[in-house]
mmCIF file of C-alpha atoms in Angstrom:
data_model
loop_
_atom_site.group_PDB
_atom_site.id
_atom_site.type_symbol
_atom_site.label_atom_id
_atom_site.label_comp_id
_atom_site.label_asym_id
_atom_site.label_seq_id
_atom_site.Cartn_x
_atom_site.Cartn_y
_atom_site.Cartn_z
ATOM 1 C CA MET G 255 223.315 -40.135 67.657
ATOM 2 C CA GLU G 256 220.271 -39.694 68.094
ATOM 3 C CA SER G 257 218.049 -36.627 65.484
ATOM 4 C CA GLY G 258 217.284 -33.713 68.358
ATOM 5 C CA SER G 259 220.156 -34.731 71.159
ATOM 6 C CA PHE G 260 222.771 -32.684 72.629
ATOM 7 C CA GLU G 261 226.371 -33.296 73.485
ATOM 8 C CA VAL G 262 227.883 -30.658 75.976
ATOM 9 C CA LYS G 263 231.688 -30.686 74.285
ATOM 10 C CA GLY G 264 234.643 -28.946 76.562
ATOM 11 C CA ARG G 265 234.376 -25.951 73.836
ATOM 12 C CA HIS G 266 230.863 -25.254 74.913
ATOM 13 C CA VAL G 267 231.925 -24.833 78.789
ATOM 14 C CA LEU G 268 234.574 -22.639 77.522
ATOM 15 C CA ILE G 269 232.319 -20.468 76.150
ATOM 16 C CA ALA G 270 229.927 -20.457 78.927
ATOM 17 C CA LEU G 271 232.678 -19.889 81.318
ATOM 18 C CA LEU G 272 233.897 -17.187 79.247
ATOM 19 C CA MET G 273 230.704 -14.753 78.951
ATOM 20 C CA PHE G 274 229.992 -15.959 82.129
ATOM 21 C CA PHE G 275 233.347 -13.735 83.401
ATOM 22 C CA GLY G 276 232.710 -11.423 80.618
ATOM 23 C CA VAL G 277 229.287 -10.245 82.120
ATOM 24 C CA ILE G 278 230.546 -10.092 85.505
ATOM 25 C CA ILE G 279 233.670 -7.884 83.772
ATOM 26 C CA THR G 280 231.854 -5.831 82.478
ATOM 27 C CA VAL G 281 229.071 -4.640 84.941
ATOM 28 C CA ASN G 282 232.150 -4.026 87.373
ATOM 29 C CA VAL G 283 233.277 -2.106 85.050
ATOM 30 C CA ILE G 284 230.691 0.069 84.795
ATOM 31 C CA PHE G 285 229.678 0.081 88.114
ATOM 32 C CA VAL G 286 233.755 1.337 88.470
ATOM 33 C CA ARG G 287 233.310 4.566 86.288
ATOM 34 C CA LEU G 288 230.292 5.300 87.838
ATOM 35 C CA ALA G 289 231.483 5.142 91.654
ATOM 36 C CA LEU G 290 234.730 7.150 89.846
ATOM 37 C CA ALA G 291 232.403 10.036 88.190
ATOM 38 C CA SER G 292 230.294 10.685 90.673
ATOM 39 C CA PHE G 293 232.588 10.302 93.945
ATOM 40 C CA PRO G 294 237.006 11.584 92.364
ATOM 41 C CA GLY G 295 237.534 10.052 96.037
ATOM 42 C CA GLU G 296 239.045 13.139 96.908
ATOM 43 C CA GLU G 297 237.333 15.945 99.557
ATOM 44 C CA ALA G 298 239.636 18.933 99.000
ATOM 45 C CA LYS G 299 241.796 20.024 95.848
ATOM 46 C CA LYS G 300 245.061 19.945 96.616
ATOM 47 C CA SER G 301 245.243 17.596 99.314
ATOM 48 C CA TYR G 302 248.465 17.119 99.015
ATOM 49 C CA LEU G 303 249.569 20.991 99.603
ATOM 50 C CA GLN G 304 247.083 20.646 102.661
ATOM 51 C CA GLY G 305 248.845 17.996 103.990
ATOM 52 C CA LEU G 306 252.465 19.783 103.590
ATOM 53 C CA ARG G 307 250.766 22.678 106.496
ATOM 54 C CA TYR G 308 249.320 20.209 108.430
ATOM 55 C CA THR G 309 251.167 21.814 111.446
ATOM 56 C CA GLU G 310 249.449 25.206 110.085
ATOM 57 C CA VAL G 311 246.167 23.800 110.527
ATOM 58 C CA LEU G 312 246.899 22.172 114.226
ATOM 59 C CA ASP G 313 247.595 25.626 115.215
ATOM 60 C CA GLU G 314 244.585 26.998 113.844
ATOM 61 C CA ARG G 315 242.631 24.888 115.066
ATOM 62 C CA GLU G 316 244.535 25.187 118.994
ATOM 63 C CA ALA G 317 243.507 28.596 118.420
ATOM 64 C CA GLU G 318 239.815 28.413 117.574
ATOM 65 C CA ARG G 319 239.396 26.052 120.778
ATOM 66 C CA GLU G 320 241.550 28.819 123.064
ATOM 67 C CA LEU G 321 239.332 31.086 121.710
ATOM 68 C CA GLY G 322 235.516 28.714 123.154
ATOM 69 C CA TRP G 323 233.629 30.536 119.989
ATOM 70 C CA ARG G 324 230.436 27.779 119.535
ATOM 71 C CA ILE G 325 228.260 27.961 116.177
ATOM 72 C CA ALA G 326 224.865 26.332 116.526
ATOM 73 C CA VAL G 327 222.484 25.578 114.064
ATOM 74 C CA GLN G 328 218.623 26.220 114.652
ATOM 75 C CA THR G 329 216.854 23.334 113.631
ATOM 76 C CA ASP G 330 213.592 21.573 114.225
ATOM 77 C CA GLY G 331 214.427 18.288 116.260
ATOM 78 C CA GLY G 332 217.336 18.189 114.180
ATOM 79 C CA GLU G 333 216.270 18.744 110.138
ATOM 80 C CA VAL G 334 216.036 21.630 108.466
ATOM 81 C CA SER G 335 213.138 22.713 106.734
ATOM 82 C CA ARG G 336 213.333 22.028 102.496
ATOM 83 C CA ALA G 337 212.798 25.531 101.314
ATOM 84 C CA GLY G 338 213.545 27.979 103.805
ATOM 85 C CA PRO G 339 216.650 29.749 105.323
ATOM 86 C CA ILE G 340 219.472 27.854 107.448
ATOM 87 C CA VAL G 341 219.386 29.903 110.867
ATOM 88 C CA LEU G 342 223.169 30.357 112.583
ATOM 89 C CA VAL G 343 223.278 31.507 116.385
ATOM 90 C CA LEU G 344 227.120 32.153 117.621
ATOM 91 C CA THR G 345 228.423 32.509 121.010
ATOM 92 C CA ASP G 346 231.384 33.176 122.773
ATOM 93 C CA ALA G 347 233.195 30.725 125.736
ATOM 94 C CA ASP G 348 230.664 32.740 127.825
ATOM 95 C CA GLY G 349 227.739 32.265 126.339
ATOM 96 C CA HIS G 350 227.342 35.836 124.756
ATOM 97 C CA PRO G 351 226.266 36.233 121.290
ATOM 98 C CA LEU G 352 228.486 37.418 119.109
ATOM 99 C CA ASP G 353 227.470 40.314 116.524
ATOM 100 C CA GLY G 354 229.062 41.908 113.261
ATOM 101 C CA LEU G 355 230.972 39.432 111.932
ATOM 102 C CA LYS G 356 231.235 37.707 108.503
ATOM 103 C CA LEU G 357 230.257 34.444 107.870
ATOM 104 C CA ASP G 358 231.846 32.824 104.588
ATOM 105 C CA ALA G 359 229.750 29.650 103.736
ATOM 106 C CA TYR G 360 227.873 27.014 101.397
ATOM 107 C CA VAL G 361 225.982 23.631 101.767
ATOM 108 C CA ALA G 362 227.605 20.318 100.105
ATOM 109 C CA ARG G 363 226.523 16.967 99.598
ATOM 110 C CA PRO G 364 228.586 15.241 101.538
ATOM 111 C CA THR G 365 229.772 12.392 98.634
ATOM 112 C CA THR G 366 229.647 15.446 95.858
ATOM 113 C CA ASP G 367 229.970 18.226 94.356
ATOM 114 C CA ARG G 368 226.709 18.884 91.984
ATOM 115 C CA GLU G 369 224.285 20.718 94.331
ATOM 116 C CA THR G 370 226.695 23.150 95.774
ATOM 117 C CA GLN G 371 225.627 25.962 96.884
ATOM 118 C CA ASP G 372 226.802 29.444 98.484
ATOM 119 C CA VAL G 373 225.038 30.494 101.864
ATOM 120 C CA THR G 374 224.789 34.012 102.337
ATOM 121 C CA PHE G 375 224.373 35.229 106.204
ATOM 122 C CA ILE G 376 222.336 38.339 107.749
ATOM 123 C CA ASN G 377 223.657 39.657 111.332
ATOM 124 C CA ARG G 378 219.846 39.870 113.044
ATOM 125 C CA SER G 379 220.829 40.486 116.607
ATOM 126 C CA ASN G 380 221.919 38.514 119.501
ATOM 127 C CA GLY G 381 224.260 36.098 117.867
ATOM 128 C CA VAL G 382 221.308 35.319 115.391
ATOM 129 C CA TYR G 383 222.550 35.089 112.093
ATOM 130 C CA ARG G 384 219.830 34.566 109.231
ATOM 131 C CA GLY G 385 221.318 32.878 105.472
ATOM 132 C CA ASP G 386 219.326 32.890 102.710
ATOM 133 C CA ASP G 387 216.165 31.080 101.411
ATOM 134 C CA LEU G 388 217.466 27.992 100.301
ATOM 135 C CA ALA G 389 215.580 24.904 97.909
ATOM 136 C CA LEU G 390 217.209 21.945 98.535
ATOM 137 C CA ASN G 391 216.200 18.464 98.089
ATOM 138 C CA PRO G 392 216.049 16.179 100.347
ATOM 139 C CA GLY G 393 218.362 14.405 102.304
ATOM 140 C CA VAL G 394 221.443 14.483 104.034
ATOM 141 C CA TRP G 395 223.434 18.223 103.397
ATOM 142 C CA ASP G 396 226.417 19.587 105.420
ATOM 143 C CA LEU G 397 226.966 23.184 106.237
ATOM 144 C CA PHE G 398 230.838 24.765 106.142
ATOM 145 C CA VAL G 399 230.944 27.961 107.629
ATOM 146 C CA SER G 400 234.271 30.297 108.318
ATOM 147 C CA VAL G 401 233.582 33.099 110.677
ATOM 148 C CA LYS G 402 236.212 35.888 109.917
ATOM 149 C CA GLN G 403 236.626 38.764 112.382
ATOM 150 C CA ASP G 404 238.793 41.989 110.695
ATOM 151 C CA GLY G 405 239.420 39.752 107.967
ATOM 152 C CA GLU G 406 240.856 37.300 109.991
ATOM 153 C CA VAL G 407 239.529 33.588 109.951
ATOM 154 C CA ARG G 408 238.392 33.024 113.885
ATOM 155 C CA LEU G 409 236.295 30.168 113.387
ATOM 156 C CA ARG G 410 235.872 26.750 110.853
ATOM 157 C CA GLY G 411 232.287 24.920 111.502
ATOM 158 C CA ARG G 412 230.901 22.136 109.501
ATOM 159 C CA THR G 413 227.646 20.259 110.617
ATOM 160 C CA ARG G 414 225.785 17.827 109.011
ATOM 161 C CA LEU G 415 222.238 18.859 108.404
ATOM 162 C CA GLU G 416 218.946 16.586 107.215
ATOM 163 C CA VAL G 417 216.447 18.360 104.648
ATOM 164 C CA ARG G 418 212.812 16.607 105.592
ATOM 165 C CA PRO G 419 211.134 16.588 102.498
ATOM 166 C CA ASP G 420 207.731 17.915 101.643
ATOM 167 C CA GLU G 421 204.438 16.393 102.921
#
């Protein structure tokens, strides 16, 4: 055998394969843990209990459709400002403004609940409701709104917002 030559043997191949698959498995475990930490896979808490009352949810949605109320977000080309209010316009089935309603709302990222913020809306007039000045990070947000009349939820809405970065 010459000095300095190396011969690949079975144990070398075995060690190389074990190390290769060990790295692959370790990286996969890390990615799965990070994914589950950022999004646990459920959008709603107690989803099983919500499933049990699914018929009630369908009845509520049908009542909302019959009512015909609409929520529109006033945006600038589909985007909202990073540091400013969210403005909603509420109308009935005939397009007349709806005033004097109570809105419960919050904004949240679609994939995590880490940046969720409550939004308080004040009725200005002619169906216009102005929200708090928010400091939202750029990107995609979901706005969830519940409209109440006389303490009863009459309409639920969800809309996607795009927040533009400061220029």
